[in-house]
mmCIF file of C-alpha atoms and ligand atoms in Angstrom:
data_model
loop_
_atom_site.group_PDB
_atom_site.id
_atom_site.type_symbol
_atom_site.label_atom_id
_atom_site.label_comp_id
_atom_site.label_asym_id
_atom_site.label_seq_id
_atom_site.Cartn_x
_atom_site.Cartn_y
_atom_site.Cartn_z
ATOM 1 C CA UNK A 1 7.450 -12.319 18.454
ATOM 2 C CA UNK A 2 5.106 -11.248 15.759
ATOM 3 C CA UNK A 3 5.572 -9.019 12.763
ATOM 4 C CA UNK A 4 3.076 -6.115 12.644
ATOM 5 C CA UNK A 5 1.438 -4.964 9.424
ATOM 6 C CA UNK A 6 -0.503 -1.740 9.383
ATOM 7 C CA UNK A 7 -2.704 0.046 6.866
ATOM 8 C CA UNK A 8 -5.834 2.235 6.889
ATOM 9 C CA UNK A 9 -7.786 -0.756 5.546
ATOM 10 C CA UNK A 10 -7.545 -3.857 3.460
ATOM 11 C CA UNK A 11 -4.687 -2.552 1.291
ATOM 12 C CA UNK A 12 -2.135 -3.842 3.705
ATOM 13 C CA UNK A 13 -3.231 -7.373 2.899
ATOM 14 C CA UNK A 14 -1.769 -6.934 -0.605
ATOM 15 C CA UNK A 15 1.694 -6.445 0.978
ATOM 16 C CA UNK A 16 1.198 -9.157 3.614
ATOM 17 C CA UNK A 17 0.340 -11.454 0.713
ATOM 18 C CA UNK A 18 3.827 -10.908 -0.695
ATOM 19 C CA UNK A 19 5.448 -11.234 2.791
ATOM 20 C CA UNK A 20 3.896 -14.687 3.270
ATOM 21 C CA UNK A 21 5.663 -15.866 0.178
ATOM 22 C CA UNK A 22 9.046 -14.938 1.555
ATOM 23 C CA UNK A 23 8.361 -15.440 5.318
ATOM 24 C CA UNK A 24 5.688 -18.170 5.571
ATOM 25 C CA UNK A 25 6.559 -19.296 9.064
ATOM 26 C CA UNK A 26 6.351 -16.102 10.956
ATOM 27 C CA UNK A 27 3.450 -15.016 13.156
ATOM 28 C CA UNK A 28 1.724 -11.804 12.067
ATOM 29 C CA UNK A 29 -0.485 -9.158 13.542
ATOM 30 C CA UNK A 30 -2.472 -7.385 10.806
ATOM 31 C CA UNK A 31 -4.091 -4.062 11.848
ATOM 32 C CA UNK A 32 -6.527 -2.130 9.592
ATOM 33 C CA UNK A 33 -7.665 1.263 10.848
ATOM 34 C CA UNK A 34 -11.183 0.645 9.398
ATOM 35 C CA UNK A 35 -12.752 3.358 11.671
ATOM 36 C CA UNK A 36 -10.763 6.072 9.874
ATOM 37 C CA UNK A 37 -10.241 4.726 6.330
ATOM 38 C CA UNK A 38 -9.732 6.455 3.863
ATOM 39 C CA UNK A 39 -6.634 8.263 4.948
ATOM 40 C CA UNK A 40 -5.881 9.752 1.562
ATOM 41 C CA UNK A 41 -8.588 12.357 1.581
ATOM 42 C CA UNK A 42 -8.173 13.609 5.129
ATOM 43 C CA UNK A 43 -6.078 16.422 6.652
ATOM 44 C CA UNK A 44 -2.501 15.328 7.258
ATOM 45 C CA UNK A 45 -2.501 16.133 10.996
ATOM 46 C CA UNK A 46 -5.653 14.158 11.614
ATOM 47 C CA UNK A 47 -4.186 11.138 9.838
ATOM 48 C CA UNK A 48 -0.964 11.407 11.780
ATOM 49 C CA UNK A 49 -2.926 11.140 15.048
ATOM 50 C CA UNK A 50 -4.693 8.001 13.817
ATOM 51 C CA UNK A 51 -1.368 6.473 12.732
ATOM 52 C CA UNK A 52 0.273 7.054 16.106
ATOM 53 C CA UNK A 53 -2.839 5.682 17.945
ATOM 54 C CA UNK A 54 -2.737 2.588 15.803
ATOM 55 C CA UNK A 55 1.062 2.019 16.139
ATOM 56 C CA UNK A 56 0.954 2.548 19.905
ATOM 57 C CA UNK A 57 -1.655 -0.247 20.069
ATOM 58 C CA UNK A 58 0.521 -2.515 17.880
ATOM 59 C CA UNK A 59 3.679 -1.767 19.876
ATOM 60 C CA UNK A 60 1.750 -2.667 23.055
ATOM 61 C CA UNK A 61 1.068 -6.145 21.686
ATOM 62 C CA UNK A 62 4.814 -6.646 21.164
ATOM 63 C CA UNK A 63 6.209 -6.907 17.688
ATOM 64 C CA UNK A 64 9.737 -7.520 16.467
ATOM 65 C CA UNK A 65 9.208 -5.367 13.332
ATOM 66 C CA UNK A 66 6.466 -3.292 11.815
ATOM 67 C CA UNK A 67 5.570 -2.853 8.122
ATOM 68 C CA UNK A 68 3.682 0.350 7.375
ATOM 69 C CA UNK A 69 1.865 -1.290 4.487
ATOM 70 C CA UNK A 70 0.363 2.065 3.428
ATOM 71 C CA UNK A 71 2.038 4.574 1.056
ATOM 72 C CA UNK A 72 0.049 7.438 2.617
ATOM 73 C CA UNK A 73 1.078 6.666 6.218
ATOM 74 C CA UNK A 74 4.671 6.071 5.276
ATOM 75 C CA UNK A 75 4.900 9.411 3.405
ATOM 76 C CA UNK A 76 3.477 11.416 6.351
ATOM 77 C CA UNK A 77 4.812 9.571 9.402
ATOM 78 C CA UNK A 78 7.531 6.998 8.827
ATOM 79 C CA UNK A 79 10.425 9.253 9.931
ATOM 80 C CA UNK A 80 8.731 10.169 13.191
ATOM 81 C CA UNK A 81 7.561 6.672 13.901
ATOM 82 C CA UNK A 82 11.172 5.432 13.557
ATOM 83 C CA UNK A 83 12.236 7.991 16.109
ATOM 84 C CA UNK A 84 9.607 6.923 18.657
ATOM 85 C CA UNK A 85 9.747 3.153 18.490
ATOM 86 C CA UNK A 86 12.824 0.868 18.946
ATOM 87 C CA UNK A 87 11.777 -1.987 16.581
ATOM 88 C CA UNK A 88 12.487 -1.776 12.845
ATOM 89 C CA UNK A 89 9.862 0.030 10.796
ATOM 90 C CA UNK A 90 9.667 -0.807 7.142
ATOM 91 C CA UNK A 91 7.686 1.620 4.914
ATOM 92 C CA UNK A 92 6.444 1.583 1.358
ATOM 93 C CA UNK A 93 6.689 4.245 -1.268
ATOM 94 C CA UNK A 94 5.532 4.432 -4.925
ATOM 95 C CA UNK A 95 7.931 2.481 -7.155
ATOM 96 C CA UNK A 96 8.891 5.576 -9.154
ATOM 97 C CA UNK A 97 12.537 4.688 -9.607
ATOM 98 C CA UNK A 98 12.174 1.406 -11.412
ATOM 99 C CA UNK A 99 9.354 2.926 -13.460
ATOM 100 C CA UNK A 100 11.517 5.792 -14.618
ATOM 101 C CA UNK A 101 14.420 3.417 -15.437
ATOM 102 C CA UNK A 102 12.038 1.253 -17.438
ATOM 103 C CA UNK A 103 10.657 4.133 -19.505
ATOM 104 C CA UNK A 104 13.672 6.395 -19.951
ATOM 105 C CA UNK A 105 14.935 6.459 -23.506
ATOM 106 C CA UNK A 106 11.860 4.580 -24.796
ATOM 107 C CA UNK A 107 9.815 7.708 -25.455
ATOM 108 C CA UNK A 108 7.305 6.478 -22.855
ATOM 109 C CA UNK A 109 5.984 8.111 -19.724
ATOM 110 C CA UNK A 110 5.210 6.921 -16.178
ATOM 111 C CA UNK A 111 1.763 7.255 -14.570
ATOM 112 C CA UNK A 112 1.691 7.124 -10.779
ATOM 113 C CA UNK A 113 -1.648 6.345 -9.144
ATOM 114 C CA UNK A 114 -1.761 7.053 -5.436
ATOM 115 C CA UNK A 115 -3.825 8.912 -2.807
ATOM 116 C CA UNK A 116 -4.128 12.652 -2.901
ATOM 117 C CA UNK A 117 -2.210 12.914 0.433
ATOM 118 C CA UNK A 118 0.708 10.808 -0.930
ATOM 119 C CA UNK A 119 0.897 12.932 -4.076
ATOM 120 C CA UNK A 120 0.758 16.202 -2.189
ATOM 121 C CA UNK A 121 3.646 15.272 0.191
ATOM 122 C CA UNK A 122 7.080 16.628 -0.025
ATOM 123 C CA UNK A 123 8.410 13.132 0.148
ATOM 124 C CA UNK A 124 6.794 12.301 -3.212
ATOM 125 C CA UNK A 125 8.025 15.453 -4.945
ATOM 126 C CA UNK A 126 11.567 14.751 -3.674
ATOM 127 C CA UNK A 127 11.351 11.195 -4.920
ATOM 128 C CA UNK A 128 10.253 12.269 -8.356
ATOM 129 C CA UNK A 129 12.841 15.039 -8.430
ATOM 130 C CA UNK A 130 15.597 12.711 -7.600
ATOM 131 C CA UNK A 131 14.970 10.288 -10.519
ATOM 132 C CA UNK A 132 12.865 12.124 -13.195
ATOM 133 C CA UNK A 133 15.337 14.267 -15.091
ATOM 134 C CA UNK A 134 13.444 13.840 -18.425
ATOM 135 C CA UNK A 135 10.202 15.050 -16.905
ATOM 136 C CA UNK A 136 8.260 11.858 -17.712
ATOM 137 C CA UNK A 137 6.380 11.269 -14.496
ATOM 138 C CA UNK A 138 2.643 12.047 -14.297
ATOM 139 C CA UNK A 139 0.381 11.279 -11.383
ATOM 140 C CA UNK A 140 -3.265 10.995 -10.545
ATOM 141 C CA UNK A 141 -5.167 10.395 -7.251
ATOM 142 C CA UNK A 142 -7.718 7.486 -7.416
ATOM 143 C CA UNK A 143 -9.864 7.839 -4.203
ATOM 144 C CA UNK A 144 -12.679 5.792 -5.708
ATOM 145 C CA UNK A 145 -10.458 2.674 -5.812
ATOM 146 C CA UNK A 146 -9.977 2.823 -2.028
ATOM 147 C CA UNK A 147 -13.655 3.154 -1.517
ATOM 148 C CA UNK A 148 -14.496 0.264 -3.898
ATOM 149 C CA UNK A 149 -11.802 -1.965 -2.246
ATOM 150 C CA UNK A 150 -13.276 -1.239 1.227
ATOM 151 C CA UNK A 151 -16.635 -2.389 -0.065
ATOM 152 C CA UNK A 152 -14.958 -5.501 -1.398
ATOM 153 C CA UNK A 153 -16.144 -4.372 -4.882
ATOM 154 C CA UNK A 154 -13.617 -5.665 -7.443
ATOM 155 C CA UNK A 155 -15.846 -6.424 -10.434
ATOM 156 C CA UNK A 156 -14.533 -4.971 -13.601
ATOM 157 C CA UNK A 157 -17.918 -3.692 -14.626
ATOM 158 C CA UNK A 158 -17.958 -1.456 -11.539
ATOM 159 C CA UNK A 159 -14.272 -0.506 -11.615
ATOM 160 C CA UNK A 160 -13.531 0.177 -15.283
ATOM 161 C CA UNK A 161 -16.191 2.982 -15.661
ATOM 162 C CA UNK A 162 -14.622 4.773 -12.693
ATOM 163 C CA UNK A 163 -11.095 4.375 -14.087
ATOM 164 C CA UNK A 164 -12.256 5.674 -17.533
ATOM 165 C CA UNK A 165 -13.832 8.719 -15.938
ATOM 166 C CA UNK A 166 -10.739 9.530 -13.938
ATOM 167 C CA UNK A 167 -8.414 9.055 -16.896
ATOM 168 C CA UNK A 168 -10.602 10.784 -19.466
ATOM 169 C CA UNK A 169 -8.217 13.623 -20.018
ATOM 170 C CA UNK A 170 -5.086 11.481 -20.273
ATOM 171 C CA UNK A 171 -3.627 10.124 -23.479
ATOM 172 C CA UNK A 172 -3.025 6.517 -22.223
ATOM 173 C CA UNK A 173 -0.902 5.611 -25.260
ATOM 174 C CA UNK A 174 1.959 7.567 -23.974
ATOM 175 C CA UNK A 175 2.601 5.529 -20.914
ATOM 176 C CA UNK A 176 5.073 2.649 -20.545
ATOM 177 C CA UNK A 177 4.642 2.005 -16.858
ATOM 178 C CA UNK A 178 1.854 2.472 -14.358
ATOM 179 C CA UNK A 179 2.874 2.695 -10.692
ATOM 180 C CA UNK A 180 0.360 1.471 -8.168
ATOM 181 C CA UNK A 181 1.363 3.873 -5.376
ATOM 182 C CA UNK A 182 -1.363 2.793 -2.960
ATOM 183 C CA UNK A 183 -1.603 -0.673 -1.414
ATOM 184 C CA UNK A 184 -5.361 -0.835 -2.154
ATOM 185 C CA UNK A 185 -4.628 -0.708 -5.884
ATOM 186 C CA UNK A 186 -3.127 -4.079 -6.803
ATOM 187 C CA UNK A 187 -6.609 -5.678 -6.374
ATOM 188 C CA UNK A 188 -7.627 -3.753 -9.453
ATOM 189 C CA UNK A 189 -4.669 -4.661 -11.685
ATOM 190 C CA UNK A 190 -6.792 -6.534 -14.264
ATOM 191 C CA UNK A 191 -9.264 -3.617 -14.590
ATOM 192 C CA UNK A 192 -6.343 -1.128 -14.957
ATOM 193 C CA UNK A 193 -4.658 -3.422 -17.482
ATOM 194 C CA UNK A 194 -7.872 -3.467 -19.559
ATOM 195 C CA UNK A 195 -7.339 0.302 -20.256
ATOM 196 C CA UNK A 196 -3.746 0.225 -21.307
ATOM 197 C CA UNK A 197 -1.935 -1.502 -24.166
ATOM 198 C CA UNK A 198 -0.431 -4.949 -23.476
ATOM 199 C CA UNK A 199 3.163 -3.774 -23.229
ATOM 200 C CA UNK A 200 2.465 -1.455 -20.274
ATOM 201 C CA UNK A 201 4.141 -2.569 -17.061
ATOM 202 C CA UNK A 202 2.042 -2.215 -13.922
ATOM 203 C CA UNK A 203 4.230 -2.275 -10.903
ATOM 204 C CA UNK A 204 4.039 -1.607 -7.099
ATOM 205 C CA UNK A 205 6.403 -1.473 -4.158
ATOM 206 C CA UNK A 206 4.756 -4.484 -2.539
ATOM 207 C CA UNK A 207 7.238 -7.211 -3.335
ATOM 208 C CA UNK A 208 10.254 -4.867 -2.700
ATOM 209 C CA UNK A 209 8.811 -4.081 0.733
ATOM 210 C CA UNK A 210 8.341 -7.767 1.553
ATOM 211 C CA UNK A 211 11.986 -8.492 0.423
ATOM 212 C CA UNK A 212 13.205 -5.578 2.509
ATOM 213 C CA UNK A 213 11.382 -6.963 5.562
ATOM 214 C CA UNK A 214 13.082 -10.377 5.054
ATOM 215 C CA UNK A 215 16.482 -8.828 4.654
ATOM 216 C CA UNK A 216 16.072 -6.753 7.838
ATOM 217 C CA UNK A 217 14.938 -9.717 9.868
ATOM 218 C CA UNK A 218 17.777 -11.866 8.496
ATOM 219 C CA UNK A 219 20.357 -9.262 9.396
ATOM 220 C CA UNK A 220 18.992 -9.176 12.922
ATOM 221 C CA UNK A 221 19.047 -13.041 13.117
ATOM 222 C CA UNK A 222 15.276 -12.859 13.737
ATOM 223 C CA UNK A 223 13.865 -15.164 11.069
ATOM 224 C CA UNK A 224 11.459 -17.563 12.833
ATOM 225 C CA UNK A 225 10.357 -21.008 12.404
ATOM 226 C CA UNK A 226 6.909 -20.254 13.757
ATOM 227 C CA UNK A 227 3.316 -21.273 12.967
ATOM 228 C CA UNK A 228 2.455 -18.709 10.244
ATOM 229 C CA UNK A 229 -0.458 -17.586 12.359
ATOM 230 C CA UNK A 230 -2.091 -14.295 11.612
ATOM 231 C CA UNK A 231 -4.278 -12.307 14.037
ATOM 232 C CA UNK A 232 -6.403 -9.528 12.537
ATOM 233 C CA UNK A 233 -7.434 -6.255 14.236
ATOM 234 C CA UNK A 234 -9.630 -3.414 13.141
ATOM 235 C CA UNK A 235 -8.928 -0.094 14.885
ATOM 236 C CA UNK A 236 -7.822 -1.759 18.192
ATOM 237 C CA UNK A 237 -10.517 -4.539 18.193
ATOM 238 C CA UNK A 238 -9.627 -8.139 17.443
ATOM 239 C CA UNK A 239 -11.596 -9.422 14.400
ATOM 240 C CA UNK A 240 -13.517 -12.515 15.366
ATOM 241 C CA UNK A 241 -16.378 -12.553 12.921
ATOM 242 C CA UNK A 242 -16.087 -15.332 10.383
ATOM 243 C CA UNK A 243 -17.346 -13.367 7.435
ATOM 244 C CA UNK A 244 -14.686 -10.587 7.769
ATOM 245 C CA UNK A 245 -11.999 -13.156 8.422
ATOM 246 C CA UNK A 246 -13.070 -15.119 5.391
ATOM 247 C CA UNK A 247 -12.842 -11.957 3.199
ATOM 248 C CA UNK A 248 -9.393 -11.189 4.556
ATOM 249 C CA UNK A 249 -8.153 -14.705 4.009
ATOM 250 C CA UNK A 250 -9.527 -14.673 0.488
ATOM 251 C CA UNK A 251 -7.540 -11.497 -0.338
ATOM 252 C CA UNK A 252 -4.492 -13.174 1.153
ATOM 253 C CA UNK A 253 -5.187 -16.167 -1.034
ATOM 254 C CA UNK A 254 -5.043 -18.462 1.966
HETATM 255 N N1 DGL B 1 -3.631 1.946 1.413
HETATM 256 C C1 DGL B 1 -3.178 3.284 1.586
HETATM 257 C C2 DGL B 1 -1.979 3.626 0.789
HETATM 258 O O1 DGL B 1 -1.261 2.810 0.417
HETATM 259 C C3 DGL B 1 -4.172 4.439 1.803
HETATM 260 C C4 DGL B 1 -5.660 4.339 1.323
HETATM 261 C C5 DGL B 1 -6.415 5.425 2.121
HETATM 262 O O2 DGL B 1 -6.719 5.159 3.241
HETATM 263 O O3 DGL B 1 -6.750 6.430 1.420
HETATM 264 O O4 DGL B 1 -1.776 4.765 0.491
#
């Protein structure tokens, strides 16, 4: 059986890219909810409805596990999804814990970039509260990066001016770690890096999520020796057009 990967858009491919390193011989179903992207700027209840519609579709195709490769969807729905479906559901959350561990006692702060919805959620404040006893975690929404990614616009000359505008009121020297708390953001790592000093760590939960998936499948005895085939869907419709498939494969570095 396949492993499902779900995101509002192309961000999920940055997680699938990591999973392919650990689990190259599985078959995958990648689902992007392109009709409703971006999630991060919409009301929570509306996004929840889209998530359940998408996961119903994926479940009907038959999957042995599902990765919610979206920090926003994880923060607002992972608990309820796990109650509804009987296959394992692996979520992703901003990597705040390793970031705080890395910066504590170094007189450096942590900057979390994510969607507005992720940052507004109780799950995020609880996460920060549980690890940030020195009050070193700042956060900022970056909706423009989701828009740029969905237009396949990754050129630094387009991205850096947006980042500079968003970060204009921040003293960037004070940060030791930047957390990419949205799966659309790793595509912009080099542009983000250009704004910070060389020693700054830029991290995401992507690799941890992929390892988590592997461990869960291993514990179930469900690791396959399959073909490594990936089928792509956009909001319930199989992607057949070569141009889109080409862009997806490029992001997966296939
Ligand atoms: N890629 C998603 C995340 O990790 C959400 C982007 C969006 O749809 O706003 O949060």
